[in-house]
PDB file of C-alpha atoms and ligand atoms in Angstrom:
ATOM      1  CA  UNK A   1      17.709  -8.748  -4.385  1.00  0.00           C
ATOM      2  CA  UNK A   2      15.675 -10.334  -7.328  1.00  0.00           C
ATOM      3  CA  UNK A   3      15.709  -8.891 -10.489  1.00  0.00           C
ATOM      4  CA  UNK A   4      12.750  -6.570 -11.047  1.00  0.00           C
ATOM      5  CA  UNK A   5      11.126  -3.878 -13.613  1.00  0.00           C
ATOM      6  CA  UNK A   6       9.121  -1.183 -12.421  1.00  0.00           C
ATOM      7  CA  UNK A   7       6.805   1.339 -13.850  1.00  0.00           C
ATOM      8  CA  UNK A   8       6.121   5.135 -13.369  1.00  0.00           C
ATOM      9  CA  UNK A   9       4.645   7.723 -14.010  1.00  0.00           C
ATOM     10  CA  UNK A  10       4.534  11.619 -13.140  1.00  0.00           C
ATOM     11  CA  UNK A  11       1.317  12.747 -11.959  1.00  0.00           C
ATOM     12  CA  UNK A  12      -1.014  14.624 -14.366  1.00  0.00           C
ATOM     13  CA  UNK A  13       1.243  14.521 -16.933  1.00  0.00           C
ATOM     14  CA  UNK A  14       1.655  12.166 -20.584  1.00  0.00           C
ATOM     15  CA  UNK A  15       5.092  10.185 -19.485  1.00  0.00           C
ATOM     16  CA  UNK A  16       5.640   7.106 -18.099  1.00  0.00           C
ATOM     17  CA  UNK A  17       8.732   5.021 -17.342  1.00  0.00           C
ATOM     18  CA  UNK A  18      10.133   2.079 -16.447  1.00  0.00           C
ATOM     19  CA  UNK A  19      13.488   0.975 -14.164  1.00  0.00           C
ATOM     20  CA  UNK A  20      14.906  -2.633 -14.787  1.00  0.00           C
ATOM     21  CA  UNK A  21      17.874  -3.374 -12.303  1.00  0.00           C
ATOM     22  CA  UNK A  22      19.394  -6.830 -13.373  1.00  0.00           C
ATOM     23  CA  UNK A  23      21.650  -9.256 -11.370  1.00  0.00           C
ATOM     24  CA  UNK A  24      20.967 -12.614 -11.321  1.00  0.00           C
ATOM     25  CA  UNK A  25      19.391 -12.695 -14.636  1.00  0.00           C
ATOM     26  CA  UNK A  26      22.957 -11.491 -15.995  1.00  0.00           C
ATOM     27  CA  UNK A  27      25.118 -13.931 -13.909  1.00  0.00           C
ATOM     28  CA  UNK A  28      22.690 -16.876 -15.224  1.00  0.00           C
ATOM     29  CA  UNK A  29      23.599 -15.865 -19.078  1.00  0.00           C
ATOM     30  CA  UNK A  30      27.478 -14.858 -18.469  1.00  0.00           C
ATOM     31  CA  UNK A  31      28.135 -18.263 -16.628  1.00  0.00           C
ATOM     32  CA  UNK A  32      27.068 -20.290 -18.865  1.00  0.00           C
ATOM     33  CA  UNK A  33      29.641 -19.050 -22.032  1.00  0.00           C
ATOM     34  CA  UNK A  34      32.709 -16.907 -21.429  1.00  0.00           C
ATOM     35  CA  UNK A  35      32.967 -13.786 -22.853  1.00  0.00           C
ATOM     36  CA  UNK A  36      35.385 -11.098 -23.897  1.00  0.00           C
ATOM     37  CA  UNK A  37      34.398  -8.113 -21.498  1.00  0.00           C
ATOM     38  CA  UNK A  38      33.390  -5.752 -24.175  1.00  0.00           C
ATOM     39  CA  UNK A  39      30.288  -8.781 -24.934  1.00  0.00           C
ATOM     40  CA  UNK A  40      29.642  -9.275 -21.624  1.00  0.00           C
ATOM     41  CA  UNK A  41      28.578  -5.592 -20.732  1.00  0.00           C
ATOM     42  CA  UNK A  42      27.057  -5.745 -24.387  1.00  0.00           C
ATOM     43  CA  UNK A  43      25.056  -8.874 -23.397  1.00  0.00           C
ATOM     44  CA  UNK A  44      23.920  -6.912 -19.934  1.00  0.00           C
ATOM     45  CA  UNK A  45      22.671  -4.078 -21.865  1.00  0.00           C
ATOM     46  CA  UNK A  46      20.973  -5.941 -24.511  1.00  0.00           C
ATOM     47  CA  UNK A  47      19.288  -7.696 -22.064  1.00  0.00           C
ATOM     48  CA  UNK A  48      18.484  -4.771 -19.826  1.00  0.00           C
ATOM     49  CA  UNK A  49      16.736  -2.747 -23.080  1.00  0.00           C
ATOM     50  CA  UNK A  50      14.644  -6.521 -24.057  1.00  0.00           C
ATOM     51  CA  UNK A  51      12.845  -6.010 -20.769  1.00  0.00           C
ATOM     52  CA  UNK A  52      11.965  -2.655 -21.262  1.00  0.00           C
ATOM     53  CA  UNK A  53      11.015  -3.075 -24.563  1.00  0.00           C
ATOM     54  CA  UNK A  54       8.397  -6.132 -23.421  1.00  0.00           C
ATOM     55  CA  UNK A  55       7.465  -3.900 -20.724  1.00  0.00           C
ATOM     56  CA  UNK A  56       5.946  -1.059 -23.654  1.00  0.00           C
ATOM     57  CA  UNK A  57       3.508  -4.300 -25.315  1.00  0.00           C
ATOM     58  CA  UNK A  58       0.504  -5.190 -24.223  1.00  0.00           C
ATOM     59  CA  UNK A  59       1.075  -9.069 -25.532  1.00  0.00           C
ATOM     60  CA  UNK A  60       1.036 -12.655 -25.096  1.00  0.00           C
ATOM     61  CA  UNK A  61       4.804 -14.035 -26.596  1.00  0.00           C
ATOM     62  CA  UNK A  62       8.621 -12.949 -26.804  1.00  0.00           C
ATOM     63  CA  UNK A  63       9.991 -10.030 -27.634  1.00  0.00           C
ATOM     64  CA  UNK A  64      13.284 -10.666 -29.855  1.00  0.00           C
ATOM     65  CA  UNK A  65      16.381  -8.699 -30.049  1.00  0.00           C
ATOM     66  CA  UNK A  66      19.230  -9.388 -32.234  1.00  0.00           C
ATOM     67  CA  UNK A  67      22.197  -7.851 -33.905  1.00  0.00           C
ATOM     68  CA  UNK A  68      23.707  -9.859 -36.346  1.00  0.00           C
ATOM     69  CA  UNK A  69      27.249  -8.397 -38.729  1.00  0.00           C
ATOM     70  CA  UNK A  70      30.251  -9.502 -40.195  1.00  0.00           C
ATOM     71  CA  UNK A  71      32.799  -7.966 -37.655  1.00  0.00           C
ATOM     72  CA  UNK A  72      34.287  -9.562 -34.489  1.00  0.00           C
ATOM     73  CA  UNK A  73      31.481 -10.163 -32.556  1.00  0.00           C
ATOM     74  CA  UNK A  74      28.782 -12.077 -35.247  1.00  0.00           C
ATOM     75  CA  UNK A  75      25.673 -12.014 -33.709  1.00  0.00           C
ATOM     76  CA  UNK A  76      24.285 -10.987 -29.957  1.00  0.00           C
ATOM     77  CA  UNK A  77      20.528 -11.931 -29.510  1.00  0.00           C
ATOM     78  CA  UNK A  78      18.513 -11.621 -26.097  1.00  0.00           C
ATOM     79  CA  UNK A  79      15.099 -12.728 -26.112  1.00  0.00           C
ATOM     80  CA  UNK A  80      12.321 -11.735 -23.038  1.00  0.00           C
ATOM     81  CA  UNK A  81       8.577 -12.680 -23.041  1.00  0.00           C
ATOM     82  CA  UNK A  82       5.608 -11.469 -21.478  1.00  0.00           C
ATOM     83  CA  UNK A  83       6.518 -13.503 -18.306  1.00  0.00           C
ATOM     84  CA  UNK A  84       9.577 -11.748 -17.968  1.00  0.00           C
ATOM     85  CA  UNK A  85      12.003 -14.677 -18.388  1.00  0.00           C
ATOM     86  CA  UNK A  86      14.847 -13.645 -20.122  1.00  0.00           C
ATOM     87  CA  UNK A  87      17.958 -15.822 -22.369  1.00  0.00           C
ATOM     88  CA  UNK A  88      20.595 -14.387 -23.994  1.00  0.00           C
ATOM     89  CA  UNK A  89      23.185 -15.109 -26.314  1.00  0.00           C
ATOM     90  CA  UNK A  90      26.231 -13.792 -28.254  1.00  0.00           C
ATOM     91  CA  UNK A  91      28.246 -15.219 -30.900  1.00  0.00           C
ATOM     92  CA  UNK A  92      32.293 -13.947 -31.400  1.00  0.00           C
ATOM     93  CA  UNK A  93      33.874 -14.186 -34.253  1.00  0.00           C
ATOM     94  CA  UNK A  94      37.382 -15.422 -34.741  1.00  0.00           C
ATOM     95  CA  UNK A  95      38.218 -12.083 -35.956  1.00  0.00           C
ATOM     96  CA  UNK A  96      37.964 -11.516 -32.557  1.00  0.00           C
ATOM     97  CA  UNK A  97      40.988  -9.591 -30.872  1.00  0.00           C
ATOM     98  CA  UNK A  98      41.991  -7.063 -27.934  1.00  0.00           C
ATOM     99  CA  UNK A  99      41.790  -4.431 -30.248  1.00  0.00           C
ATOM    100  CA  UNK A 100      37.994  -5.260 -30.511  1.00  0.00           C
ATOM    101  CA  UNK A 101      36.943  -4.202 -27.057  1.00  0.00           C
ATOM    102  CA  UNK A 102      37.482  -0.451 -27.899  1.00  0.00           C
ATOM    103  CA  UNK A 103      35.794  -0.873 -31.779  1.00  0.00           C
ATOM    104  CA  UNK A 104      33.077   1.424 -32.104  1.00  0.00           C
ATOM    105  CA  UNK A 105      29.405  -0.749 -32.301  1.00  0.00           C
ATOM    106  CA  UNK A 106      29.291  -0.692 -35.732  1.00  0.00           C
ATOM    107  CA  UNK A 107      32.823  -1.798 -36.284  1.00  0.00           C
ATOM    108  CA  UNK A 108      32.445  -3.958 -33.381  1.00  0.00           C
ATOM    109  CA  UNK A 109      29.514  -5.837 -35.543  1.00  0.00           C
ATOM    110  CA  UNK A 110      30.818  -5.237 -38.836  1.00  0.00           C
ATOM    111  CA  UNK A 111      27.860  -3.042 -39.959  1.00  0.00           C
ATOM    112  CA  UNK A 112      25.346  -5.048 -38.412  1.00  0.00           C
ATOM    113  CA  UNK A 113      21.786  -4.087 -38.264  1.00  0.00           C
ATOM    114  CA  UNK A 114      19.518  -4.370 -34.918  1.00  0.00           C
ATOM    115  CA  UNK A 115      16.334  -6.249 -35.613  1.00  0.00           C
ATOM    116  CA  UNK A 116      13.574  -6.051 -33.077  1.00  0.00           C
ATOM    117  CA  UNK A 117      10.643  -9.137 -33.565  1.00  0.00           C
ATOM    118  CA  UNK A 118       7.701  -9.270 -31.773  1.00  0.00           C
ATOM    119  CA  UNK A 119       6.558 -13.006 -31.832  1.00  0.00           C
ATOM    120  CA  UNK A 120       3.226 -13.187 -30.686  1.00  0.00           C
ATOM    121  CA  UNK A 121       1.946 -16.547 -29.212  1.00  0.00           C
ATOM    122  CA  UNK A 122      -1.450 -15.363 -31.214  1.00  0.00           C
ATOM    123  CA  UNK A 123      -1.271 -12.999 -34.548  1.00  0.00           C
ATOM    124  CA  UNK A 124       1.716 -11.904 -36.457  1.00  0.00           C
ATOM    125  CA  UNK A 125       5.265 -11.668 -35.713  1.00  0.00           C
ATOM    126  CA  UNK A 126       6.643  -8.148 -36.260  1.00  0.00           C
ATOM    127  CA  UNK A 127      10.025  -7.311 -37.105  1.00  0.00           C
ATOM    128  CA  UNK A 128      11.453  -3.598 -37.160  1.00  0.00           C
ATOM    129  CA  UNK A 129      15.120  -3.088 -38.289  1.00  0.00           C
ATOM    130  CA  UNK A 130      17.771  -0.139 -37.667  1.00  0.00           C
ATOM    131  CA  UNK A 131      21.293  -0.004 -39.056  1.00  0.00           C
ATOM    132  CA  UNK A 132      23.850   0.121 -35.692  1.00  0.00           C
ATOM    133  CA  UNK A 133      24.200   4.113 -36.407  1.00  0.00           C
ATOM    134  CA  UNK A 134      24.398   5.676 -32.700  1.00  0.00           C
ATOM    135  CA  UNK A 135      27.232   5.704 -30.688  1.00  0.00           C
ATOM    136  CA  UNK A 136      25.664   3.224 -27.610  1.00  0.00           C
ATOM    137  CA  UNK A 137      22.761   0.483 -27.986  1.00  0.00           C
ATOM    138  CA  UNK A 138      20.759   2.787 -26.027  1.00  0.00           C
ATOM    139  CA  UNK A 139      20.706   5.234 -29.184  1.00  0.00           C
ATOM    140  CA  UNK A 140      20.523   2.613 -31.344  1.00  0.00           C
ATOM    141  CA  UNK A 141      16.806   1.446 -29.776  1.00  0.00           C
ATOM    142  CA  UNK A 142      15.883   5.302 -29.750  1.00  0.00           C
ATOM    143  CA  UNK A 143      16.234   5.703 -33.591  1.00  0.00           C
ATOM    144  CA  UNK A 144      13.878   1.861 -34.017  1.00  0.00           C
ATOM    145  CA  UNK A 145      11.075   4.254 -31.927  1.00  0.00           C
ATOM    146  CA  UNK A 146      11.799   6.929 -34.226  1.00  0.00           C
ATOM    147  CA  UNK A 147      11.493   4.838 -37.499  1.00  0.00           C
ATOM    148  CA  UNK A 148       9.341   2.957 -36.430  1.00  0.00           C
ATOM    149  CA  UNK A 149       6.912   6.143 -35.815  1.00  0.00           C
ATOM    150  CA  UNK A 150       5.954   5.185 -32.704  1.00  0.00           C
ATOM    151  CA  UNK A 151       5.540   6.939 -28.979  1.00  0.00           C
ATOM    152  CA  UNK A 152       8.616   9.130 -28.163  1.00  0.00           C
ATOM    153  CA  UNK A 153      10.652   7.162 -26.315  1.00  0.00           C
ATOM    154  CA  UNK A 154      14.055   7.493 -24.923  1.00  0.00           C
ATOM    155  CA  UNK A 155      16.266   4.773 -22.743  1.00  0.00           C
ATOM    156  CA  UNK A 156      19.473   4.629 -20.696  1.00  0.00           C
ATOM    157  CA  UNK A 157      21.348   1.629 -20.255  1.00  0.00           C
ATOM    158  CA  UNK A 158      24.356   0.890 -18.295  1.00  0.00           C
ATOM    159  CA  UNK A 159      26.233  -2.489 -17.000  1.00  0.00           C
ATOM    160  CA  UNK A 160      28.667  -3.264 -14.183  1.00  0.00           C
ATOM    161  CA  UNK A 161      29.576  -6.725 -13.090  1.00  0.00           C
ATOM    162  CA  UNK A 162      27.777  -9.224 -13.762  1.00  0.00           C
ATOM    163  CA  UNK A 163      25.041  -6.316 -13.368  1.00  0.00           C
ATOM    164  CA  UNK A 164      22.595  -4.210 -16.038  1.00  0.00           C
ATOM    165  CA  UNK A 165      20.185  -1.880 -15.684  1.00  0.00           C
ATOM    166  CA  UNK A 166      17.903   0.894 -17.577  1.00  0.00           C
ATOM    167  CA  UNK A 167      15.409   3.222 -17.893  1.00  0.00           C
ATOM    168  CA  UNK A 168      12.849   4.018 -20.299  1.00  0.00           C
ATOM    169  CA  UNK A 169      10.958   7.232 -20.499  1.00  0.00           C
ATOM    170  CA  UNK A 170       7.558   7.228 -23.038  1.00  0.00           C
ATOM    171  CA  UNK A 171       5.088   9.982 -23.972  1.00  0.00           C
ATOM    172  CA  UNK A 172       1.561   7.883 -23.504  1.00  0.00           C
ATOM    173  CA  UNK A 173      -0.598   8.357 -26.213  1.00  0.00           C
ATOM    174  CA  UNK A 174      -3.232  11.148 -26.855  1.00  0.00           C
ATOM    175  CA  UNK A 175      -0.354  13.236 -25.312  1.00  0.00           C
ATOM    176  CA  UNK A 176      -1.941  17.080 -24.489  1.00  0.00           C
ATOM    177  CA  UNK A 177       0.914  19.001 -23.288  1.00  0.00           C
ATOM    178  CA  UNK A 178      -1.929  21.249 -21.653  1.00  0.00           C
ATOM    179  CA  UNK A 179      -0.831  23.615 -19.094  1.00  0.00           C
ATOM    180  CA  UNK A 180       3.011  22.382 -19.322  1.00  0.00           C
ATOM    181  CA  UNK A 181       4.139  22.399 -22.486  1.00  0.00           C
ATOM    182  CA  UNK A 182       8.081  21.675 -21.484  1.00  0.00           C
ATOM    183  CA  UNK A 183       7.506  18.344 -19.660  1.00  0.00           C
ATOM    184  CA  UNK A 184       9.217  16.212 -22.257  1.00  0.00           C
ATOM    185  CA  UNK A 185      12.424  18.258 -22.803  1.00  0.00           C
ATOM    186  CA  UNK A 186      12.732  18.531 -19.041  1.00  0.00           C
ATOM    187  CA  UNK A 187      12.279  14.655 -18.051  1.00  0.00           C
ATOM    188  CA  UNK A 188      14.924  13.987 -20.706  1.00  0.00           C
ATOM    189  CA  UNK A 189      17.224  16.533 -19.729  1.00  0.00           C
ATOM    190  CA  UNK A 190      16.665  15.743 -16.127  1.00  0.00           C
ATOM    191  CA  UNK A 191      17.467  11.742 -16.676  1.00  0.00           C
ATOM    192  CA  UNK A 192      20.061  12.642 -19.300  1.00  0.00           C
ATOM    193  CA  UNK A 193      22.161  13.370 -15.887  1.00  0.00           C
ATOM    194  CA  UNK A 194      21.635   9.917 -14.876  1.00  0.00           C
ATOM    195  CA  UNK A 195      25.184   8.368 -14.236  1.00  0.00           C
ATOM    196  CA  UNK A 196      25.924   4.112 -14.955  1.00  0.00           C
ATOM    197  CA  UNK A 197      26.617   3.583 -11.348  1.00  0.00           C
ATOM    198  CA  UNK A 198      22.998   5.215 -10.078  1.00  0.00           C
ATOM    199  CA  UNK A 199      21.702   2.795 -12.767  1.00  0.00           C
ATOM    200  CA  UNK A 200      22.923  -0.336 -11.358  1.00  0.00           C
ATOM    201  CA  UNK A 201      23.400   0.539  -7.335  1.00  0.00           C
ATOM    202  CA  UNK A 202      20.595   3.023  -6.253  1.00  0.00           C
ATOM    203  CA  UNK A 203      16.848   1.446  -5.029  1.00  0.00           C
ATOM    204  CA  UNK A 204      14.459   3.183  -7.426  1.00  0.00           C
ATOM    205  CA  UNK A 205      12.968   5.193  -4.879  1.00  0.00           C
ATOM    206  CA  UNK A 206      15.943   6.643  -4.213  1.00  0.00           C
ATOM    207  CA  UNK A 207      17.095   7.139  -7.817  1.00  0.00           C
ATOM    208  CA  UNK A 208      13.502   8.920  -8.660  1.00  0.00           C
ATOM    209  CA  UNK A 209      14.119  10.881  -5.950  1.00  0.00           C
ATOM    210  CA  UNK A 210      17.678  12.404  -7.205  1.00  0.00           C
ATOM    211  CA  UNK A 211      16.258  12.816 -10.743  1.00  0.00           C
ATOM    212  CA  UNK A 212      13.263  14.013 -10.361  1.00  0.00           C
ATOM    213  CA  UNK A 213      13.036  15.847  -6.862  1.00  0.00           C
ATOM    214  CA  UNK A 214      11.026  18.739  -7.967  1.00  0.00           C
ATOM    215  CA  UNK A 215       8.281  16.327 -10.117  1.00  0.00           C
ATOM    216  CA  UNK A 216       5.308  14.299  -8.616  1.00  0.00           C
ATOM    217  CA  UNK A 217       6.230  10.832  -9.222  1.00  0.00           C
ATOM    218  CA  UNK A 218       4.213   7.816  -8.270  1.00  0.00           C
ATOM    219  CA  UNK A 219       5.886   4.518  -8.826  1.00  0.00           C
ATOM    220  CA  UNK A 220       3.861   1.503  -9.612  1.00  0.00           C
ATOM    221  CA  UNK A 221       4.434  -2.168  -8.352  1.00  0.00           C
ATOM    222  CA  UNK A 222       7.326  -4.095  -9.775  1.00  0.00           C
ATOM    223  CA  UNK A 223       7.512  -7.180 -11.367  1.00  0.00           C
ATOM    224  CA  UNK A 224      10.071 -10.108 -10.724  1.00  0.00           C
ATOM    225  CA  UNK A 225      12.521 -11.084 -14.054  1.00  0.00           C
ATOM    226  CA  UNK A 226      14.334 -13.992 -14.437  1.00  0.00           C
ATOM    227  CA  UNK A 227      16.670 -15.687 -16.379  1.00  0.00           C
ATOM    228  CA  UNK A 228      14.529 -18.800 -18.147  1.00  0.00           C
ATOM    229  CA  UNK A 229      15.270 -20.948 -21.244  1.00  0.00           C
ATOM    230  CA  UNK A 230      12.379 -21.893 -23.394  1.00  0.00           C
ATOM    231  CA  UNK A 231      13.907 -24.564 -24.930  1.00  0.00           C
ATOM    232  CA  UNK A 232      12.801 -28.489 -24.198  1.00  0.00           C
ATOM    233  CA  UNK A 233      12.756 -31.740 -25.553  1.00  0.00           C
ATOM    234  CA  UNK A 234       9.456 -31.449 -27.468  1.00  0.00           C
ATOM    235  CA  UNK A 235      10.747 -28.355 -28.915  1.00  0.00           C
ATOM    236  CA  UNK A 236      14.375 -30.265 -30.085  1.00  0.00           C
ATOM    237  CA  UNK A 237      12.376 -32.730 -31.268  1.00  0.00           C
ATOM    238  CA  UNK A 238      10.179 -30.568 -33.497  1.00  0.00           C
ATOM    239  CA  UNK A 239      13.199 -28.560 -34.844  1.00  0.00           C
ATOM    240  CA  UNK A 240      15.040 -32.786 -35.850  1.00  0.00           C
ATOM    241  CA  UNK A 241      11.893 -33.840 -37.774  1.00  0.00           C
ATOM    242  CA  UNK A 242      11.763 -30.737 -39.584  1.00  0.00           C
ATOM    243  CA  UNK A 243      15.924 -31.952 -40.341  1.00  0.00           C
ATOM    244  CA  UNK A 244      14.004 -35.165 -42.138  1.00  0.00           C
ATOM    245  CA  UNK A 245      14.686 -38.836 -41.942  1.00  0.00           C
ATOM    246  CA  UNK A 246      17.832 -39.146 -44.168  1.00  0.00           C
ATOM    247  CA  UNK A 247      19.447 -36.359 -42.358  1.00  0.00           C
ATOM    248  CA  UNK A 248      18.917 -37.771 -39.422  1.00  0.00           C
ATOM    249  CA  UNK A 249      20.047 -41.637 -39.947  1.00  0.00           C
ATOM    250  CA  UNK A 250      22.928 -40.315 -41.497  1.00  0.00           C
ATOM    251  CA  UNK A 251      24.235 -38.738 -38.277  1.00  0.00           C
ATOM    252  CA  UNK A 252      22.906 -41.915 -36.212  1.00  0.00           C
ATOM    253  CA  UNK A 253      25.159 -43.974 -38.685  1.00  0.00           C
ATOM    254  CA  UNK A 254      28.230 -41.755 -38.192  1.00  0.00           C
ATOM    255  CA  UNK A 255      27.796 -41.158 -34.486  1.00  0.00           C
ATOM    256  CA  UNK A 256      25.024 -43.305 -33.259  1.00  0.00           C
ATOM    257  CA  UNK A 257      23.634 -41.085 -31.246  1.00  0.00           C
ATOM    258  CA  UNK A 258      22.604 -37.447 -31.784  1.00  0.00           C
ATOM    259  CA  UNK A 259      23.326 -35.377 -29.437  1.00  0.00           C
ATOM    260  CA  UNK A 260      22.152 -31.404 -29.181  1.00  0.00           C
ATOM    261  CA  UNK A 261      23.254 -28.550 -26.808  1.00  0.00           C
ATOM    262  CA  UNK A 262      20.847 -25.372 -26.093  1.00  0.00           C
ATOM    263  CA  UNK A 263      23.089 -22.630 -27.128  1.00  0.00           C
ATOM    264  CA  UNK A 264      20.964 -20.602 -24.515  1.00  0.00           C
ATOM    265  CA  UNK A 265      21.197 -22.702 -21.488  1.00  0.00           C
ATOM    266  CA  UNK A 266      23.985 -25.315 -22.345  1.00  0.00           C
ATOM    267  CA  UNK A 267      20.978 -28.011 -21.689  1.00  0.00           C
ATOM    268  CA  UNK A 268      21.949 -31.041 -23.315  1.00  0.00           C
ATOM    269  CA  UNK A 269      19.444 -33.798 -25.339  1.00  0.00           C
ATOM    270  CA  UNK A 270      20.548 -36.601 -26.954  1.00  0.00           C
ATOM    271  CA  UNK A 271      18.440 -39.046 -29.241  1.00  0.00           C
ATOM    272  CA  UNK A 272      19.487 -42.444 -30.463  1.00  0.00           C
ATOM    273  CA  UNK A 273      18.030 -44.589 -33.019  1.00  0.00           C
ATOM    274  CA  UNK A 274      14.691 -45.655 -31.268  1.00  0.00           C
ATOM    275  CA  UNK A 275      13.744 -41.945 -29.843  1.00  0.00           C
ATOM    276  CA  UNK A 276      14.507 -40.915 -33.986  1.00  0.00           C
ATOM    277  CA  UNK A 277      12.284 -43.420 -35.318  1.00  0.00           C
ATOM    278  CA  UNK A 278       9.397 -42.861 -32.323  1.00  0.00           C
ATOM    279  CA  UNK A 279      10.119 -39.304 -33.630  1.00  0.00           C
ATOM    280  CA  UNK A 280       9.658 -39.758 -37.179  1.00  0.00           C
ATOM    281  CA  UNK A 281       5.877 -41.798 -36.684  1.00  0.00           C
ATOM    282  CA  UNK A 282       5.009 -38.916 -34.586  1.00  0.00           C
ATOM    283  CA  UNK A 283       4.615 -41.256 -31.586  1.00  0.00           C
ATOM    284  CA  UNK A 284       7.183 -39.951 -29.045  1.00  0.00           C
ATOM    285  CA  UNK A 285       5.830 -38.902 -25.910  1.00  0.00           C
ATOM    286  CA  UNK A 286       3.881 -35.456 -26.558  1.00  0.00           C
ATOM    287  CA  UNK A 287       6.259 -34.950 -29.310  1.00  0.00           C
ATOM    288  CA  UNK A 288       3.500 -35.176 -32.281  1.00  0.00           C
ATOM    289  CA  UNK A 289       1.383 -31.916 -30.853  1.00  0.00           C
ATOM    290  CA  UNK A 290       2.394 -29.428 -33.041  1.00  0.00           C
ATOM    291  CA  UNK A 291       1.626 -26.607 -30.168  1.00  0.00           C
TER     292      UNK A 291
HETATM  293 ZN1   ZN B 301      17.802 -24.118 -23.053  1.00  0.00          ZN
END
């Protein structure tokens, strides 16, 4: 089964939903680094959340979900672009211990903050920041929607072994309650009964039937989600050039070669003195191109 996100809506009502189920994507993220169990679950949940959030936007670019703090888990970052390509990474601090597995979300990140960045290919970056003041990642993301005065939105997330899943419900703009004023609270209540195993394992049809068998649900086509890192030799060159020639020559003098490993996918990029000289002249391959 490939990873996917699938939209649905409730007939004649202003509420839509999304279901995401990830297995290969989560496996690809977790295979590249060794993480404690708690971090594995959080990475999975965050990956599912990033796909759900990206699906609510009409844009070309990336959505980046990032938590930073001073706790045992220092950073967690997931990026999902409009092609539904996902990459993710976490950094565990030296203060990590077995106990960290049981800390609250806020203690785990040491009173960290959750930043949601929308980075369109054209246009300006937008960033929203919320404190980690809910017990779950889903709860913190709901605060983000409340705080940024976006459409009323609820999120449910679950993580299993090398898998993650999630659901999102959102009231569409132009909400007209009509003769069904109760629909938004009712759908939230129904969805609150979802169990992690159901989110992770049930085929979407079955999941939606189990939750909403009294409602009229229309399911849209599924879209594939995959793990992909957008690092490249060209992008790495740009970062190196920004460090300046003197800095690069220092590293070359010390190490003979500049080795850069992408943290997201472990791809290695190697640059020797000739590469660096060409880079600084802006002449090597495609490296002179800025976009
Ligand atoms: Zn990479």
